[in-house]
Coordinates of C-alpha atoms and ligand atoms in Angstrom, one line a residue:
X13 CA 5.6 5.3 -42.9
X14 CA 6.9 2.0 -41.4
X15 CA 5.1 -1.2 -42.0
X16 CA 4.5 -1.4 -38.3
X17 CA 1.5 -3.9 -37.3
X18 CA -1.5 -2.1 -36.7
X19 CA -1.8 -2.6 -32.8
X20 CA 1.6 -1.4 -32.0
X21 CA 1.7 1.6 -34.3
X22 CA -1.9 2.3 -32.0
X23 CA -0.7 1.4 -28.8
X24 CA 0.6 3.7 -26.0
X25 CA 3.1 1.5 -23.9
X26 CA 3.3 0.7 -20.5
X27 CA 4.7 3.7 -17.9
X28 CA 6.4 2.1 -14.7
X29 CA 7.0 4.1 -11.7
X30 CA 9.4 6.9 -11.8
X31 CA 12.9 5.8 -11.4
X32 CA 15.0 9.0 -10.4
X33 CA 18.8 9.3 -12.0
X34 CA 19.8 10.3 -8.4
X35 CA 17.7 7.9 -6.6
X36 CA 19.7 8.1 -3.5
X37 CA 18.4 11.7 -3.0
X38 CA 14.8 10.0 -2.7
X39 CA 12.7 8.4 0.0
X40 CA 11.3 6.0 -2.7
X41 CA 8.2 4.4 -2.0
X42 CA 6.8 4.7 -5.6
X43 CA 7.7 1.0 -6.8
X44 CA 7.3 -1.2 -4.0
X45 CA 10.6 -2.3 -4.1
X46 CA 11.9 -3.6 -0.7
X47 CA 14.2 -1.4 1.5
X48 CA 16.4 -4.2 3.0
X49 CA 19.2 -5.3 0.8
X50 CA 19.4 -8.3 -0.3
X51 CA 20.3 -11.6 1.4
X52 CA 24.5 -11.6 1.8
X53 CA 24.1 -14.8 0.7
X54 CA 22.7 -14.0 -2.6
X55 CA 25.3 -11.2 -2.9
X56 CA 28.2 -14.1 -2.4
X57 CA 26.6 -16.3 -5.0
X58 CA 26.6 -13.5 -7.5
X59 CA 30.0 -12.5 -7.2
X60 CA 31.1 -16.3 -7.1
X61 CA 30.0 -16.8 -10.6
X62 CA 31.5 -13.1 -11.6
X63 CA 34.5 -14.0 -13.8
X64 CA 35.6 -17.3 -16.2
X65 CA 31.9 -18.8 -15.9
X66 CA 30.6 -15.7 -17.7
X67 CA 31.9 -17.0 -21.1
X68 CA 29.5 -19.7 -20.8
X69 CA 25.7 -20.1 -21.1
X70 CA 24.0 -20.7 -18.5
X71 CA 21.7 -23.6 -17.7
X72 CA 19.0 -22.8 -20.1
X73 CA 16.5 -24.6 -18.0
X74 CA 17.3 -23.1 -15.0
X75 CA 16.9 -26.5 -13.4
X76 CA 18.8 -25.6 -10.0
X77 CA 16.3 -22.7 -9.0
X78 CA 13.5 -24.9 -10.3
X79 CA 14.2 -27.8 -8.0
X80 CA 14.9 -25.4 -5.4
X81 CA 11.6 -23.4 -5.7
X82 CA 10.0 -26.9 -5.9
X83 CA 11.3 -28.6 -2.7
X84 CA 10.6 -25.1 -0.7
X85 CA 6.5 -25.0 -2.1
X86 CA 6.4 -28.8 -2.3
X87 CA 6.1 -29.7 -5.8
X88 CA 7.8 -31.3 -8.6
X89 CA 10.0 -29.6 -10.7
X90 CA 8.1 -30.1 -14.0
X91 CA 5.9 -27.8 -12.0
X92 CA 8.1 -24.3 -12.0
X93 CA 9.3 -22.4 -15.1
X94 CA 11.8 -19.7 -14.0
X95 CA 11.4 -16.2 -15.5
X96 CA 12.9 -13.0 -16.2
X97 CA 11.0 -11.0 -14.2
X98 CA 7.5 -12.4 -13.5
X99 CA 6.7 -9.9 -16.6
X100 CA 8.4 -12.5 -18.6
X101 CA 5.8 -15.3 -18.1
X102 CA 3.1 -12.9 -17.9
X103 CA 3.8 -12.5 -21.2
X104 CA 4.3 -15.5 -22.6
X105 CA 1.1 -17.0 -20.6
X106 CA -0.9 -14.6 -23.4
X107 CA 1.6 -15.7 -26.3
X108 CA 0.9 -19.4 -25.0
X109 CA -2.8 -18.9 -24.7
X110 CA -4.5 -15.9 -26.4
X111 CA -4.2 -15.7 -30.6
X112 CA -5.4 -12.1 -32.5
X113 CA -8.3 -11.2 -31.7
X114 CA -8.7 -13.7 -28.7
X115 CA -10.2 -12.0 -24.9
X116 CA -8.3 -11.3 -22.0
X117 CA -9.5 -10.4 -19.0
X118 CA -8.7 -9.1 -15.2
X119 CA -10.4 -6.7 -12.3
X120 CA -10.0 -2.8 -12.4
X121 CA -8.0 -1.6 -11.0
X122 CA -5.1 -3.8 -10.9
X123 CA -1.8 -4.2 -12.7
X124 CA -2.3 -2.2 -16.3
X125 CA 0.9 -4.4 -17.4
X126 CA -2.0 -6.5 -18.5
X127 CA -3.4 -4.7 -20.9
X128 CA -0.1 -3.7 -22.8
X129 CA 1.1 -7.6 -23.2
X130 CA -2.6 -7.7 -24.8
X131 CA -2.0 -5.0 -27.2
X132 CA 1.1 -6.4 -27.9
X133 CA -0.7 -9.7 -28.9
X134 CA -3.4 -8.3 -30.4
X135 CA -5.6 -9.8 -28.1
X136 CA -8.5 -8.0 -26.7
X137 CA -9.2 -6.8 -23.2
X138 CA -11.7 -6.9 -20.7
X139 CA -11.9 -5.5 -17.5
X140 CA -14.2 -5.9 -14.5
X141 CA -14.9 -4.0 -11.7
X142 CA -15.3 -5.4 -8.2
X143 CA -18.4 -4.4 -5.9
X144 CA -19.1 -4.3 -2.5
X145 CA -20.4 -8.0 -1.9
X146 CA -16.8 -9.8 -3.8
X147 CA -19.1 -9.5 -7.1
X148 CA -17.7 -8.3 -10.6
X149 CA -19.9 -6.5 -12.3
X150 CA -21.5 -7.9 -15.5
X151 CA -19.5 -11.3 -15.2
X152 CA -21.3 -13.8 -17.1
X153 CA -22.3 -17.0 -16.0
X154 CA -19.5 -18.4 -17.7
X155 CA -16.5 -16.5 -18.8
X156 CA -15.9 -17.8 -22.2
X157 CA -12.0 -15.6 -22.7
X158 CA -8.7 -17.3 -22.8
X159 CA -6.8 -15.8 -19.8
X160 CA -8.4 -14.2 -16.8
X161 CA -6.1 -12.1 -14.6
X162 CA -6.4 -12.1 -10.9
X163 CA -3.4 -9.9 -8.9
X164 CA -4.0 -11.5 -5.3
X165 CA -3.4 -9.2 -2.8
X166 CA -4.8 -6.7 -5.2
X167 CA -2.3 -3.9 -6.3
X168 CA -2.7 -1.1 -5.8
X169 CA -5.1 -1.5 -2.9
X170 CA -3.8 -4.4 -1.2
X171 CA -6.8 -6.3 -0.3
X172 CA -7.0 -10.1 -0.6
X173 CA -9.4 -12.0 -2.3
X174 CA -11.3 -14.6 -0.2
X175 CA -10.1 -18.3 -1.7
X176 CA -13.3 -19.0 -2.0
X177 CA -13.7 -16.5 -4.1
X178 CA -10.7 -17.5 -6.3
X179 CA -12.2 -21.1 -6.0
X180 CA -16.1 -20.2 -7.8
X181 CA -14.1 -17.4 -10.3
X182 CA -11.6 -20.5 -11.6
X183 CA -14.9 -22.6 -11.9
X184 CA -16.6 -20.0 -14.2
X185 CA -13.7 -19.8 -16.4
X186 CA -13.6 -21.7 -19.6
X187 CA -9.6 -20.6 -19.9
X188 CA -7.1 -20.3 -17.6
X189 CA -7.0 -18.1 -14.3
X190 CA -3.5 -16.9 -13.7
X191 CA -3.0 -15.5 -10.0
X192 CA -0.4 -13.1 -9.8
X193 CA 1.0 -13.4 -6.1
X194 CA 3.4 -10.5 -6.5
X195 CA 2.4 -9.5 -3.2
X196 CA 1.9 -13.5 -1.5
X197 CA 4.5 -13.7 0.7
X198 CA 3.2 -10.1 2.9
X199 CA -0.2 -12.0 2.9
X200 CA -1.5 -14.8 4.9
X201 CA -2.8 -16.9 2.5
X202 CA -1.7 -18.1 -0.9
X203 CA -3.5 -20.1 -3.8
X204 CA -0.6 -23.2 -4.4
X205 CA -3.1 -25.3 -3.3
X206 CA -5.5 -24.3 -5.9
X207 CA -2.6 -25.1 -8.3
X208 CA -3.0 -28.5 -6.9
X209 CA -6.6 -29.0 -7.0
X210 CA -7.8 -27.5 -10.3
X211 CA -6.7 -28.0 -13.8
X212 CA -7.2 -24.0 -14.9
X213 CA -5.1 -22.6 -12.2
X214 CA -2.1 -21.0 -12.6
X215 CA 0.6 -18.8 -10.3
X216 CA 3.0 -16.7 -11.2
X217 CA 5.5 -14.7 -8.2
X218 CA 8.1 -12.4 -8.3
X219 CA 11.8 -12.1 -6.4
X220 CA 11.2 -8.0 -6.8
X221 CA 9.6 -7.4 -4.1
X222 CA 9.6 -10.0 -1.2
X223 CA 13.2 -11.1 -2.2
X224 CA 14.6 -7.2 -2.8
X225 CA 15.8 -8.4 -6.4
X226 CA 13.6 -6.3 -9.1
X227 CA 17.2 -5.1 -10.2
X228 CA 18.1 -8.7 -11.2
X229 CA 14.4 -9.5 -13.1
X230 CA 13.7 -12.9 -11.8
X231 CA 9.8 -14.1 -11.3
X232 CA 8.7 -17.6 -11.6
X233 CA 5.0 -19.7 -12.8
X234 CA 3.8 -22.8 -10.8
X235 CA 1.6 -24.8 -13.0
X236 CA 0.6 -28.1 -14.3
X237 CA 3.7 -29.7 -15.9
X238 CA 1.3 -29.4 -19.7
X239 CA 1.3 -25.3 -19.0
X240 CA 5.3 -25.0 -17.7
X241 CA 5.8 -27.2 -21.0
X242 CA 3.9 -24.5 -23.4
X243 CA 5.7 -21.9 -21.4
X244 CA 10.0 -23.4 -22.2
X245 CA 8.8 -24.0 -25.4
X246 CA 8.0 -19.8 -25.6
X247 CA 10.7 -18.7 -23.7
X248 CA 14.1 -17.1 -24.9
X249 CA 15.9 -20.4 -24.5
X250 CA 18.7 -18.3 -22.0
X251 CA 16.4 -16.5 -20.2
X252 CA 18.1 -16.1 -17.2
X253 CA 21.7 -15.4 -17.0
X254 CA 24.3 -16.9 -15.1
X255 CA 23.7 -14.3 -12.4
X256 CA 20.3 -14.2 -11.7
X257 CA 20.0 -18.4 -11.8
X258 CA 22.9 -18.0 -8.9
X259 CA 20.9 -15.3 -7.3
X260 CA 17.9 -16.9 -7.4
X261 CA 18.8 -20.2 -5.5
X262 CA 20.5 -19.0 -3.1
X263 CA 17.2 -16.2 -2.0
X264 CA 14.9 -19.4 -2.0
X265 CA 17.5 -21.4 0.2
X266 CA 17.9 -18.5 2.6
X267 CA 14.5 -18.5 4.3
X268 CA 15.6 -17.3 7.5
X269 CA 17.0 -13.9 6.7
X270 CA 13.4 -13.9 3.7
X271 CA 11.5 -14.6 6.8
X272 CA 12.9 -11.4 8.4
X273 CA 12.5 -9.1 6.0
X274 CA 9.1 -9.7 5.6
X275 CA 8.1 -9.7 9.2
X276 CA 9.6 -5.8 9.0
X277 CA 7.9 -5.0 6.7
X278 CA 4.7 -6.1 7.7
X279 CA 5.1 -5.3 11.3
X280 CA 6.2 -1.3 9.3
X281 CA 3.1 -1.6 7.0
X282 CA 0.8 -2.4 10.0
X283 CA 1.9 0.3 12.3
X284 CA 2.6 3.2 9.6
X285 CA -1.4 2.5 8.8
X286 CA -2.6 2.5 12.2
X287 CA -0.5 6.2 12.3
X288 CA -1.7 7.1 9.2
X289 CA -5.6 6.5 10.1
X290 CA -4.8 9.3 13.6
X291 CA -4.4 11.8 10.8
X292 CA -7.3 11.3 9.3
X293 CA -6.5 9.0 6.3
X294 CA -8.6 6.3 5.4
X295 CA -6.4 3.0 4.5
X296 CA -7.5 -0.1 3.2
X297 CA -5.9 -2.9 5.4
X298 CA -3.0 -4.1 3.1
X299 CA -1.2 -7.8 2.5
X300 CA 1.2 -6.6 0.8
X301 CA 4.6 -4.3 0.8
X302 CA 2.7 -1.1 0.3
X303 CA -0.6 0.8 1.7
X304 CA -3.3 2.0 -0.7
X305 CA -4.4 5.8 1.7
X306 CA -6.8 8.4 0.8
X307 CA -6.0 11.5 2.8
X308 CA -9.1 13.4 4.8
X309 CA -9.6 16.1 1.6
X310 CA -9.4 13.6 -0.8
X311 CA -7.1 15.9 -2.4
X312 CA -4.3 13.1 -3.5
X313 CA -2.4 14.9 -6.3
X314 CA -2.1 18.0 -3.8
X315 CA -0.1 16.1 -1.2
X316 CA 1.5 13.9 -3.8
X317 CA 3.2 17.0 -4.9
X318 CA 4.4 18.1 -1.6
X319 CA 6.0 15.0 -1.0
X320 CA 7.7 15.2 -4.3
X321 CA 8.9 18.7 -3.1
X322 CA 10.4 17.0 0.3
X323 CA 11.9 14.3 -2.0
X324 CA 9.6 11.4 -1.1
X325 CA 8.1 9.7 -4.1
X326 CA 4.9 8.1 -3.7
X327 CA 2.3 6.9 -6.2
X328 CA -0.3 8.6 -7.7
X329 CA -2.8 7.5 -10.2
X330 CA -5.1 9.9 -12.4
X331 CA -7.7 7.3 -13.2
X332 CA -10.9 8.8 -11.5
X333 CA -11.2 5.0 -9.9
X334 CA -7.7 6.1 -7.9
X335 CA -7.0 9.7 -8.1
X336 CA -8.8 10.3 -4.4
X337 CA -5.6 8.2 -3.2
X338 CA -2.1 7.4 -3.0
X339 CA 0.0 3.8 -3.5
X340 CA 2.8 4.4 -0.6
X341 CA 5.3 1.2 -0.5
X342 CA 6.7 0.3 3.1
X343 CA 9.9 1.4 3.7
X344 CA 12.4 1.3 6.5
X345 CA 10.8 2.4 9.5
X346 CA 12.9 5.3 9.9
X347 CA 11.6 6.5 6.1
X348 CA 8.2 5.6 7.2
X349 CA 8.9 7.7 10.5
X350 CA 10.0 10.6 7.7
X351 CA 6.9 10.3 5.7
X352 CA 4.3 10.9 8.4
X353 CA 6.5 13.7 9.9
X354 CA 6.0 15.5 6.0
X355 CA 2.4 14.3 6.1
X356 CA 1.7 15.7 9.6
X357 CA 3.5 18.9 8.0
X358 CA 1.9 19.2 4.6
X359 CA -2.1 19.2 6.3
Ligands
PLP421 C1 5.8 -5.9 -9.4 C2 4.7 -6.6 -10.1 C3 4.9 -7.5 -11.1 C4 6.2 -7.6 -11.8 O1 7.2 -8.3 -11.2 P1 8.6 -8.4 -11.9 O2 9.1 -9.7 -11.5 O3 9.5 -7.3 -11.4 O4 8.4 -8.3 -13.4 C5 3.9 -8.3 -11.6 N1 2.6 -8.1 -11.1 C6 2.3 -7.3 -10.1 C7 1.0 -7.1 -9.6 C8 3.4 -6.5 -9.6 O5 3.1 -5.5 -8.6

């Protein structure tokens, strides 16, 4: 036998979406990745620093998307750490904050991801779940844990949480509340105020989705300058390349052709539910770049299947909380258009 620490020779590792070898064969709407390509500006500022520049490191502070990301949110760049993916800091907010043996905690369901950077720590984990009235169940008076993890819109169902909400749940909370706005720029309201007003708060995004970049891993924390501190002391010290720093200013300085994108997409996510409620299905009005649905037999896997057949990958979850639905991202309209076509077909 290896040595291997207990915890990881336990664990089971995280499983992301299916990614097909022959994607192009696919309708995929199994990731939430964004359809649209990304901004040709972006694609001009990567292949400008293709060549010489590669033989040297980058900036390892990644101060030019940080300034940028502050000036466009209005805050000060002490305020932004740049990341490899907003898995990155997700990470090393537990590494900053949670020692063995330490409590985690966040809502089921939301992003499992959670749970594995736990295990990883050896921290433990808690989950909540969420009734009717925006009350978790059995959540004490005070929440005495290190990190408490709040995916706002909620993935996979897409809801938002009421600020208010957010507000009274970061007051409870003896650690720190990390809102993961993944999904913040399909919604209507974010929580960078919140990073403002209270000392506990902190929000992490991502450029996967909103920005069409989760092949270049970039993501990014807005906190108190103390927290974005703990977090460059815990980073790889060159954690973003050359590439993705180029990428990732000019995405942030192009807010025009971001601005379209996401009015698509919403405009898509909104009609493609209103279609999918004629058939039947029951859908939980969505924020973000995908639709949690539940079809009228509440037979998921079943037409999860027959999509797969007709080469559209959706997502299906076997946790009896989820199994009665499916996770559809928001494509193009015309794959949207293709999907309800195979869902009219399939019954
Ligand atoms: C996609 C997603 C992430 C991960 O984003 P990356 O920047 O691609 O690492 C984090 N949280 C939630 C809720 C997500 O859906």
């Amino acid at each position: 036998m290896i040595p291997l620490r207990r915890n990881i020779a336990e664990m089971a590792g995280y499983v992301p979406g299916f990614q097909p070898r022959d994607e192009h064969r696919y309708i995929k709407l199994n990731t939430n990745e964004n359809p649209y390509p990304p901004s040709p500006k972006v694609i001009e500022a990567i292949l400008a620093e293709v060549g010489d520049n590669l033989r040297k490191y980058p900036d390892a502070a990644s101060r030019a998307g940080c300034e940028q990301a502050a000036r466009l949110y209005g805050f000060d760049p002490d305020w932004v750490i740049m990341a490899n993916g907003s898995d990155e800091v997700l990470n090393n907010l537990i590494r900053a904050f949670a020692s063995e043996g330490d409590e985690i905690a966040y809502v089921h369901p939301s992003y499992s991801y959670y749970s594995t950077l736990a295990e990883v720590q050896g921290a433990r984990v808690r989950t909540f779940l969420l009734d009717e009235g925006w009350a978790l169940k059995d959540f004490p008076a005070r929440y005495a844990g290190k990190l408490f993890f709040l995916a706002n819109p909620n993935a996979p169902l897409g809801f938002c949480y009421p600020q208010e909400f957010i507000e009274a749940l970061a007051g409870r909370i003896d650690g720190v509340l990390v809102i993961d706005e993944a999904y913040a720029d399909f919604a209507r309201e974010n929580s960078l105020d919140l990073v403002r007003r209270l000392p506990n708060v902190v929000v992490t995004r991502t450029f996967s989705k909103s920005y069409s970049l989760a092949g270049m891993r970039l993501g990014m924390a807005i906190a108190r300058p103390e927290v974005i501190a703990a977090l460059n002391k815990i980073r790889d010290h060159y954690n973003l390349d050359r590439l993705a720093q180029a990428a990732c200013v000019a995405a942030l300085a192009d807010q025009d052709y971001f601005r379209q994108c996401v009015t698509r997409i919403r405009e898509t996510r909104d009609w493609f539910s209103a279609e999918l409620r004629v058939l039947g299905w029951e859908v939980i009005p969505s924020h973000g770049n995908f639709v949690f649905a539940t079809p009228p037999d509440r037979d998921a896997k079943r037409i999860y299947d027959s999509l797969f057949e007709r080469r559209i990958l959706v997502r299906y979850f076997s946790d009896p909380i989820l199994s009665h639905g499916l996770r559809i991202s928001i494509g193009t309209r015309e794959d949207m258009e293709k999907t309800l076509t195979a869902l009219a077909e399939i019954g």
